[in-house]
Tab-separated table of C-alpha atoms in Angstrom:
chain	number	residue	atom	x	y	z
A	1	VAL	CA	-96.619	-24.760	35.690
A	2	SER	CA	-99.094	-25.653	38.398
A	3	GLY	CA	-99.784	-22.854	40.863
A	4	SER	CA	-99.775	-19.090	40.687
A	5	GLN	CA	-96.275	-18.138	41.797
A	6	ASP	CA	-94.285	-16.257	39.161
A	7	THR	CA	-90.507	-16.394	39.395
A	8	PRO	CA	-88.022	-14.912	36.926
A	9	PHE	CA	-85.563	-17.395	35.430
A	10	ASP	CA	-82.739	-15.660	37.282
A	11	GLY	CA	-84.613	-16.203	40.553
A	12	GLU	CA	-84.617	-19.105	43.013
A	13	PHE	CA	-85.930	-22.617	42.344
A	14	ILE	CA	-85.892	-25.918	44.188
A	15	VAL	CA	-85.286	-28.791	41.792
A	16	PHE	CA	-86.193	-32.053	43.487
A	17	ASP	CA	-86.900	-35.746	43.150
A	18	THR	CA	-88.394	-38.420	45.353
A	19	GLU	CA	-87.941	-42.154	45.586
A	20	THR	CA	-90.853	-44.216	46.864
A	21	THR	CA	-91.986	-47.714	47.814
A	22	GLY	CA	-94.297	-47.835	44.783
A	23	LEU	CA	-96.423	-45.816	42.412
A	24	GLY	CA	-99.562	-44.818	44.349
A	25	ALA	CA	-99.186	-41.915	46.787
A	26	LYS	CA	-102.218	-42.989	48.817
A	27	ASN	CA	-100.806	-46.382	49.845
A	28	GLU	CA	-97.091	-46.096	49.150
A	29	ARG	CA	-94.502	-44.011	50.998
A	30	LEU	CA	-91.414	-41.911	50.401
A	31	THR	CA	-87.972	-43.481	50.809
A	32	GLU	CA	-85.784	-40.532	49.755
A	33	ILE	CA	-86.076	-36.818	49.000
A	34	GLY	CA	-83.272	-35.102	47.132
A	35	ALA	CA	-83.141	-31.476	46.044
A	36	VAL	CA	-80.896	-28.673	44.910
A	37	LEU	CA	-81.333	-24.935	45.272
A	38	VAL	CA	-80.793	-23.008	42.048
A	39	ILE	CA	-80.184	-19.269	42.324
A	40	ASN	CA	-79.487	-17.130	39.280
A	41	GLY	CA	-78.723	-20.164	37.132
A	42	GLU	CA	-76.349	-21.889	39.559
A	43	ILE	CA	-76.694	-24.795	41.974
A	44	VAL	CA	-75.808	-23.299	45.352
A	45	ASP	CA	-77.095	-25.783	47.952
A	46	ARG	CA	-78.241	-29.391	48.309
A	47	PHE	CA	-80.733	-31.332	50.425
A	48	ASP	CA	-80.925	-35.104	50.721
A	49	THR	CA	-82.559	-37.387	53.224
A	50	PHE	CA	-83.662	-40.942	53.340
A	51	VAL	CA	-87.188	-41.429	54.659
A	52	ASN	CA	-88.309	-44.309	56.843
A	53	PRO	CA	-91.466	-45.498	55.054
A	54	GLU	CA	-92.480	-47.622	58.049
A	55	LYS	CA	-93.091	-50.505	55.657
A	56	LEU	CA	-90.902	-52.893	53.737
A	57	ILE	CA	-89.403	-51.720	50.475
A	58	PRO	CA	-90.364	-54.181	47.731
A	59	PRO	CA	-87.423	-56.036	46.137
A	60	LYS	CA	-88.317	-54.598	42.713
A	61	ILE	CA	-87.973	-51.062	44.112
A	62	THR	CA	-84.660	-51.896	45.791
A	63	GLU	CA	-83.432	-53.280	42.471
A	64	LEU	CA	-84.449	-50.053	40.700
A	65	THR	CA	-83.235	-47.494	43.262
A	66	GLY	CA	-80.587	-49.353	45.241
A	67	ILE	CA	-82.392	-48.273	48.430
A	68	ASP	CA	-83.035	-51.110	50.875
A	69	ASP	CA	-84.686	-51.409	54.276
A	70	SER	CA	-81.399	-51.123	56.172
A	71	MET	CA	-80.657	-47.751	54.556
A	72	VAL	CA	-83.921	-46.182	55.754
A	73	ALA	CA	-84.260	-47.906	59.133
A	74	ASP	CA	-82.856	-44.974	61.137
A	75	ALA	CA	-84.054	-42.245	58.759
A	76	PRO	CA	-86.676	-39.642	59.716
A	77	LYS	CA	-90.283	-40.734	59.370
A	78	GLU	CA	-92.199	-39.165	56.490
A	79	GLY	CA	-93.705	-36.206	58.389
A	80	ASP	CA	-90.342	-35.206	59.864
A	81	ALA	CA	-88.594	-35.640	56.518
A	82	LEU	CA	-91.225	-33.494	54.790
A	83	ARG	CA	-90.869	-30.758	57.423
A	84	MET	CA	-87.090	-30.740	56.871
A	85	PHE	CA	-87.584	-30.561	53.106
A	86	LEU	CA	-90.166	-27.766	53.321
A	87	GLU	CA	-87.815	-25.772	55.535
A	88	PHE	CA	-85.192	-26.087	52.771
A	89	VAL	CA	-87.788	-25.120	50.135
A	90	GLY	CA	-89.108	-22.000	51.844
A	91	ASP	CA	-91.444	-20.196	49.456
A	92	ARG	CA	-89.572	-21.146	46.283
A	93	PRO	CA	-91.267	-22.933	43.360
A	94	LEU	CA	-90.593	-26.655	42.945
A	95	VAL	CA	-89.267	-28.216	39.732
A	96	ALA	CA	-89.632	-31.956	39.103
A	97	HIS	CA	-89.532	-34.398	36.217
A	98	ASN	CA	-93.091	-35.742	36.067
A	99	ALA	CA	-94.065	-33.271	38.769
A	100	PRO	CA	-97.599	-34.653	39.313
A	101	PHE	CA	-96.053	-37.908	40.603
A	102	ASP	CA	-93.612	-36.291	43.044
A	103	MET	CA	-96.084	-33.609	44.109
A	104	SER	CA	-98.735	-36.278	44.815
A	105	PHE	CA	-96.361	-37.961	47.272
A	106	LEU	CA	-95.545	-34.678	48.979
A	107	ALA	CA	-99.252	-33.804	49.197
A	108	ALA	CA	-100.225	-37.242	50.533
A	109	THR	CA	-97.431	-37.112	53.112
A	110	ALA	CA	-98.488	-33.607	54.126
A	111	GLU	CA	-102.112	-34.691	54.506
A	112	ARG	CA	-101.202	-37.757	56.610
A	113	SER	CA	-98.900	-35.609	58.759
A	114	GLY	CA	-101.173	-32.586	59.185
A	115	ILE	CA	-98.738	-30.278	57.369
A	116	PRO	CA	-100.089	-27.440	55.211
A	117	PHE	CA	-98.768	-27.841	51.676
A	118	HIS	CA	-99.422	-25.549	48.722
A	119	ALA	CA	-96.608	-25.050	46.242
A	120	THR	CA	-96.129	-23.935	42.687
A	121	SER	CA	-94.532	-26.658	40.594
A	122	VAL	CA	-92.968	-26.939	37.163
A	123	ASP	CA	-93.120	-30.226	35.243
A	124	THR	CA	-90.020	-30.671	33.085
A	125	VAL	CA	-91.563	-33.614	31.194
A	126	VAL	CA	-94.072	-31.225	29.630
A	127	LEU	CA	-91.304	-28.715	28.928
A	128	SER	CA	-89.144	-31.412	27.355
A	129	ARG	CA	-91.934	-32.462	25.006
A	130	ALA	CA	-92.378	-28.850	23.894
A	131	LEU	CA	-88.684	-27.945	23.647
A	132	TYR	CA	-87.300	-31.222	22.261
A	133	PRO	CA	-90.051	-32.623	20.032
A	134	ASP	CA	-87.500	-34.719	18.122
A	135	LEU	CA	-87.018	-36.979	21.161
A	136	LYS	CA	-89.238	-40.072	21.113
A	137	ARG	CA	-89.087	-40.483	24.900
A	138	HIS	CA	-88.579	-37.859	27.559
A	139	LYS	CA	-87.046	-39.816	30.406
A	140	LEU	CA	-84.473	-38.000	32.518
A	141	ASP	CA	-81.501	-40.044	31.301
A	142	ILE	CA	-82.522	-39.632	27.648
A	143	ILE	CA	-82.763	-35.838	27.979
A	144	ALA	CA	-79.424	-35.700	29.817
A	145	LYS	CA	-77.810	-37.653	26.989
A	146	HIS	CA	-79.491	-35.470	24.353
A	147	LEU	CA	-78.070	-32.356	26.052
A	148	ASN	CA	-74.629	-33.953	26.593
A	149	LEU	CA	-74.771	-33.402	30.351
A	150	GLY	CA	-72.890	-36.566	31.333
A	151	ASP	CA	-73.694	-39.658	33.352
A	152	PHE	CA	-75.386	-39.817	36.737
A	153	ASN	CA	-76.708	-42.337	39.257
A	154	HIS	CA	-80.258	-42.550	37.890
A	155	HIS	CA	-83.069	-43.411	40.350
A	156	ARG	CA	-81.395	-41.874	43.356
A	157	ALA	CA	-83.200	-38.710	44.389
A	158	CYS	CA	-80.105	-36.605	45.102
A	159	ASP	CA	-78.432	-37.439	41.778
A	160	ASP	CA	-81.648	-37.148	39.757
A	161	ALA	CA	-82.329	-33.719	41.290
A	162	GLU	CA	-78.866	-32.450	40.431
A	163	MET	CA	-79.088	-33.701	36.837
A	164	LEU	CA	-82.586	-32.290	36.499
A	165	ALA	CA	-81.304	-28.914	37.677
A	166	LYS	CA	-78.722	-28.977	34.870
A	167	ILE	CA	-81.476	-29.926	32.402
A	168	PHE	CA	-83.809	-27.212	33.708
A	169	LEU	CA	-81.053	-24.610	33.356
A	170	GLU	CA	-80.611	-25.656	29.714
A	171	MET	CA	-84.382	-25.488	29.219
A	172	MET	CA	-84.530	-21.973	30.660
A	173	LYS	CA	-81.712	-20.862	28.314
A	174	LYS	CA	-83.607	-22.293	25.348
A	175	MET	CA	-86.871	-20.662	26.416
A	176	LYS	CA	-85.087	-17.300	26.787
A	177	THR	CA	-83.279	-17.407	23.445
A	178	ASP	CA	-85.845	-19.206	21.267
A	179	PHE	CA	-89.098	-17.873	22.764
A	180	ASN	CA	-88.118	-14.789	24.801
A	181	VAL	CA	-89.650	-16.346	27.932
A	182	GLN	CA	-88.149	-14.804	31.073
A	183	SER	CA	-90.231	-16.225	33.950
A	184	LEU	CA	-92.629	-18.943	35.013
A	185	SER	CA	-95.602	-16.873	33.888
A	186	GLY	CA	-94.334	-17.101	30.308
A	187	ILE	CA	-94.273	-20.882	30.220
């Protein structure tokens, strides 16, 4: 957990994912933000928007995500997309798989756009390593398979966020039963 916000596991969380034009938040840009709102252990709302990165999406990224320049051409620019996302988030903690990556893109976008951004985040990669030490790799699709949560359209923000929410719910159950952890402060 990065940040000071404490939320009980039966509280509200935003589970999210981003897709980007590359790996470095300083020079690369968002192409999609997907998120789900989890309240009391259930997915109750969804957010998804493409983001116009105002630069070409490299062919390698299009091959990975399926997102091409035509799909983002009329999408909101990054500052507008971030404002929409933050409105959806409110004051809830953010949950992401490899949270430092996604959070770095949100922070860089916020800085470029003059938007205040300070959020508590939970990194499910770290949780996965602690809760499922028998797994050799902790990629989203591997964890989903390990937990028998079904197939999904990997590397699309909206689908990754929904699957991650299912994974996070399973992680919270395990933390409650195996370790008597009831909130973010116990992680």
